[in-house]
Short mmCIF file of C-alpha atoms in Angstrom, two decimals:
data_model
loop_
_atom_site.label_atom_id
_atom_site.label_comp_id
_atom_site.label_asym_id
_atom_site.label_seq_id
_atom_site.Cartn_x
_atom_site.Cartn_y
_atom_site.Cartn_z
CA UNK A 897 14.70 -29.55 -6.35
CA UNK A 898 14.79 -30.61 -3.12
CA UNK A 899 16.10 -33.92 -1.35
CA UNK A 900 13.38 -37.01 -1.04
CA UNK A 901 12.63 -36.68 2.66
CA UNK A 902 13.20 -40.04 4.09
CA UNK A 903 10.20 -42.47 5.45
CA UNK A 904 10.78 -43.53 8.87
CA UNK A 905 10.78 -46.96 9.38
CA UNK A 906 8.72 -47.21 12.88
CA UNK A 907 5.65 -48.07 12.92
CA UNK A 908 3.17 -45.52 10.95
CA UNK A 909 0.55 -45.80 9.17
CA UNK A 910 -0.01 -46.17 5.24
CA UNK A 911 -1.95 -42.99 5.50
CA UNK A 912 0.77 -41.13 7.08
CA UNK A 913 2.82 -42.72 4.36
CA UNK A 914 1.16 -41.95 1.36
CA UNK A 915 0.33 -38.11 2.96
CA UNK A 916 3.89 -37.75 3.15
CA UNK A 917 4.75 -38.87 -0.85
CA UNK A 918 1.95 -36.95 -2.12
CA UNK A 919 3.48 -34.00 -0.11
CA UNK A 920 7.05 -34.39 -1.79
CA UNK A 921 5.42 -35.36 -5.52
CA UNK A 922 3.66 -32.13 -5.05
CA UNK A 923 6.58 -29.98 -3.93
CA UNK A 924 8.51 -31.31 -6.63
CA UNK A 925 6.04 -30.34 -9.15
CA UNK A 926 5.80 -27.03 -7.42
CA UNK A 927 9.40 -26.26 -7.67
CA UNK A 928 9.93 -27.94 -11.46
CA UNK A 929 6.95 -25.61 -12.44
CA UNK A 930 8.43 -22.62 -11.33
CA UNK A 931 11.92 -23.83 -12.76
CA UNK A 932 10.16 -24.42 -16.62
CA UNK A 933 8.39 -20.45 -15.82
CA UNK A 934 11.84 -19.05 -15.25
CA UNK A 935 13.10 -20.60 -18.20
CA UNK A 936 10.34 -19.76 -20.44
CA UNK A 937 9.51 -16.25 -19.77
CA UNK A 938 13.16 -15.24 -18.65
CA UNK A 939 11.63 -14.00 -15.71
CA UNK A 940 13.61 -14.82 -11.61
CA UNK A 941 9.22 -14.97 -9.92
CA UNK A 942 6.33 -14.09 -11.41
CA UNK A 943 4.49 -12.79 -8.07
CA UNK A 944 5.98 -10.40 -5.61
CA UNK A 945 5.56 -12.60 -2.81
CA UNK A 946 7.92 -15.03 -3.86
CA UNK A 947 10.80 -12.59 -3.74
CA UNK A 948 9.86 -9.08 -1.54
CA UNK A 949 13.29 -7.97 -1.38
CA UNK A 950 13.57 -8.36 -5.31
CA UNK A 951 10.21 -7.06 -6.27
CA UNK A 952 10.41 -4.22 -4.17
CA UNK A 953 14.37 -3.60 -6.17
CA UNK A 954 12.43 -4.26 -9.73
CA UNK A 955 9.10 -1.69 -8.98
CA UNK A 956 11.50 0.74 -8.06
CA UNK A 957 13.45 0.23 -11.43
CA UNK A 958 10.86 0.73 -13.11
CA UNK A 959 9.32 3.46 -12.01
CA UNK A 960 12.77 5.17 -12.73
CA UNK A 961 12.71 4.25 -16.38
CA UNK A 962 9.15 5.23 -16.73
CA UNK A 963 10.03 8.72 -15.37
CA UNK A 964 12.93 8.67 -17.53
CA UNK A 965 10.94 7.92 -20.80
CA UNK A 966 8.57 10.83 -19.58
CA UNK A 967 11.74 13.22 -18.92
CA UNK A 968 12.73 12.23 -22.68
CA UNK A 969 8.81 12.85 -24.12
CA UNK A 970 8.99 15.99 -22.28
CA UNK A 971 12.36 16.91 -23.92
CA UNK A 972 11.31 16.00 -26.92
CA UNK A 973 8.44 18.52 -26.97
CA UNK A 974 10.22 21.05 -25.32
CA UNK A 975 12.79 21.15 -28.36
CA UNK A 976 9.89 20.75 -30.81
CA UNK A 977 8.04 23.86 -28.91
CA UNK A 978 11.17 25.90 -28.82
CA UNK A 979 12.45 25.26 -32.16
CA UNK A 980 8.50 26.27 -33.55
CA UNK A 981 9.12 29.52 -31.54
CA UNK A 982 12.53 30.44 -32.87
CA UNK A 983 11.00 29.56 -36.61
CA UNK A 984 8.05 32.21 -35.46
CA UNK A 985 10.48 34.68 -34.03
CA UNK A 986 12.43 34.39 -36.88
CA UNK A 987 9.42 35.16 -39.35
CA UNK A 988 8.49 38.54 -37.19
CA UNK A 989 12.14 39.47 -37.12
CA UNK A 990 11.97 39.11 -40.68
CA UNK A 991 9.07 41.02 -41.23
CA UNK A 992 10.17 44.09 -38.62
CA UNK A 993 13.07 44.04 -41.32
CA UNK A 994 11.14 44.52 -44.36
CA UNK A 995 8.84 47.35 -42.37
CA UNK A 996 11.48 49.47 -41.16
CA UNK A 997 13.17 49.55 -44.48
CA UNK A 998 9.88 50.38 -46.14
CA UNK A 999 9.61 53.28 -43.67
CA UNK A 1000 13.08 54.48 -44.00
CA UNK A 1001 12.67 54.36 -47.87
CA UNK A 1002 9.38 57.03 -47.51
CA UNK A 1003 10.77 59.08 -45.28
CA UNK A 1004 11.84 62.60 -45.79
CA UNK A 1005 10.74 65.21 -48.67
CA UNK A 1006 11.49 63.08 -51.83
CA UNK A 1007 8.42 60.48 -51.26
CA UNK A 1008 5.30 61.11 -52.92
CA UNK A 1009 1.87 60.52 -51.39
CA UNK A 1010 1.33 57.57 -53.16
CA UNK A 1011 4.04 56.02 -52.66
CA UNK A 1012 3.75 56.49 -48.33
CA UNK A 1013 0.33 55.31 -49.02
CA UNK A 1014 1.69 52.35 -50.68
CA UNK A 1015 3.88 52.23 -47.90
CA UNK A 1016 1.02 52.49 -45.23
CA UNK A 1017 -0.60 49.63 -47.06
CA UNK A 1018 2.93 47.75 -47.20
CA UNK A 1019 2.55 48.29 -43.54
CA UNK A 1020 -0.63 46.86 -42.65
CA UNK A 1021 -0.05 43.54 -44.27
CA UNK A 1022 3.13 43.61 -42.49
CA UNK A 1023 1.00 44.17 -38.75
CA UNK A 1024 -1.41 41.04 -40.44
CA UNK A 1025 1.65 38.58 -40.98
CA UNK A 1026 3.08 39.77 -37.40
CA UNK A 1027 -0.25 38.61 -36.02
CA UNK A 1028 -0.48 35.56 -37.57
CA UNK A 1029 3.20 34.77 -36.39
CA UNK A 1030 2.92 36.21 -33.25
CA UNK A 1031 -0.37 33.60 -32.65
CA UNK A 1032 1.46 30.65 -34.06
CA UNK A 1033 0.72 27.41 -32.45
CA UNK A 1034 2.43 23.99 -31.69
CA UNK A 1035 0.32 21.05 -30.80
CA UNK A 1036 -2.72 23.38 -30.26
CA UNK A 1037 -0.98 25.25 -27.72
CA UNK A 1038 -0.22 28.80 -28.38
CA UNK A 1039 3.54 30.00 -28.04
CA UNK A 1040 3.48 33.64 -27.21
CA UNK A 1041 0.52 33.52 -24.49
CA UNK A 1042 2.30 32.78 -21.62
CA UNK A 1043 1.08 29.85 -19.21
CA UNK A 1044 -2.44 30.24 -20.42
CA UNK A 1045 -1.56 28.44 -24.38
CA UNK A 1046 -5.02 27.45 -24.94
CA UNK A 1047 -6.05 31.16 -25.51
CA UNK A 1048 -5.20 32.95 -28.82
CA UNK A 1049 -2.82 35.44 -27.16
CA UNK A 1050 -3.21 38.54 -29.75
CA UNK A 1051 -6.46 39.71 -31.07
CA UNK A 1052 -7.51 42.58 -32.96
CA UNK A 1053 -9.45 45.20 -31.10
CA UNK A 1054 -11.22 47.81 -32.14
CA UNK A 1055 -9.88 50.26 -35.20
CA UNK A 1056 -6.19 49.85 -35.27
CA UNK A 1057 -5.77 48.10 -31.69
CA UNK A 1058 -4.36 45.07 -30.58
CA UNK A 1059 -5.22 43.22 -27.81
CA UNK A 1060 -2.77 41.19 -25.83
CA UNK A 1061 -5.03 37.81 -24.02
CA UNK A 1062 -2.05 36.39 -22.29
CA UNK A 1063 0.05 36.36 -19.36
CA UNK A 1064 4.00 36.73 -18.42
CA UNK A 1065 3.49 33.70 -16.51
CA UNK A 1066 6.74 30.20 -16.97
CA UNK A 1067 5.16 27.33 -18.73
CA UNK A 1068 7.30 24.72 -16.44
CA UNK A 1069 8.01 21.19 -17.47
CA UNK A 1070 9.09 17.95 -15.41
CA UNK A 1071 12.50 17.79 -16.33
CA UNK A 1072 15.43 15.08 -15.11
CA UNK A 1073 17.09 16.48 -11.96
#
């Protein structure tokens, strides 16, 4: 609070008088109201005009932290996108196992027709799981497509042909720098 400004003691009038201890009742109020906000919400001003210098220092604050929090959302699906690839990668590499020992086992002289047909079959449920893997998807976003994820990157084409729908293109995401 401030001081009580003084009354001079020349002649003035009761007007002036009264102007002038309305005027110091009011600041006072002012200044206790914005004491009890301070206290209350925990808060230095509530308006940016009352401090420029510190308003400008808090906006900038916190945009910061609300880039940060988007930096660690981003990371967050990042991981989640790359650990839903590796789990997909993982699944075909598994698979490409299983088919190449299913093709070494038919191969040479000793194999009978059925079973390299069985084998064949073997085969083409092995090129069905591959397809589903190789189309897997995290958050509706496909992960093998390249930078265009909202297309289902491998399709089957006509007879025994697949079709590739995406692109080699980076997928890029804001990151902290």
């Amino acid at each position: 609070m401030g001081s009580i400004t003084g009354i001079p003691t020349t002649r003035i009038s009761d007007i002036f008088v009264r102007t002038r201890l309305l005027s110091q009742v009011q600041s006072d109020q002012l200044q206790m109201f914005r004491t009890q906000m301070r206290l209350s919400t925990g808060k230095q001003f509530q308006t940016p005009s009352e401090e420029p210098i510190a308003s400008l220092q808090v906006m900038s604050l916190q945009s910061l932290l609300e880039r940060k929090d988007q930096v660690r959302d981003n990371v967050r699906t990042n991981q989640g996108f790359l650990s839903s690839t590796d789990v997909a990668l993982s699944r075909i590499s598994s698979v490409m196992a299983d088919v190449r020992g299913t093709a070494i086992s038919v191969l040479g002289t000793t194999a009978t027709d059925t079973q390299r047909r069985a084998a064949a079959d073997e085969v083409g449920e092995a090129i069905k799981q591959l397809m589903d893997s190789s189309n897997q998807s995290y958050r509706g976003r496909y992960l093998f497509a390249g930078s265009t994820t909202m297309i289902r990157p491998f399709v089957g084409g006509h007879g025994s042909t697949i079709q590739y729908n995406g692109n080699e293109l980076h997928l890029a995401s804001y990151g902290d720098v």
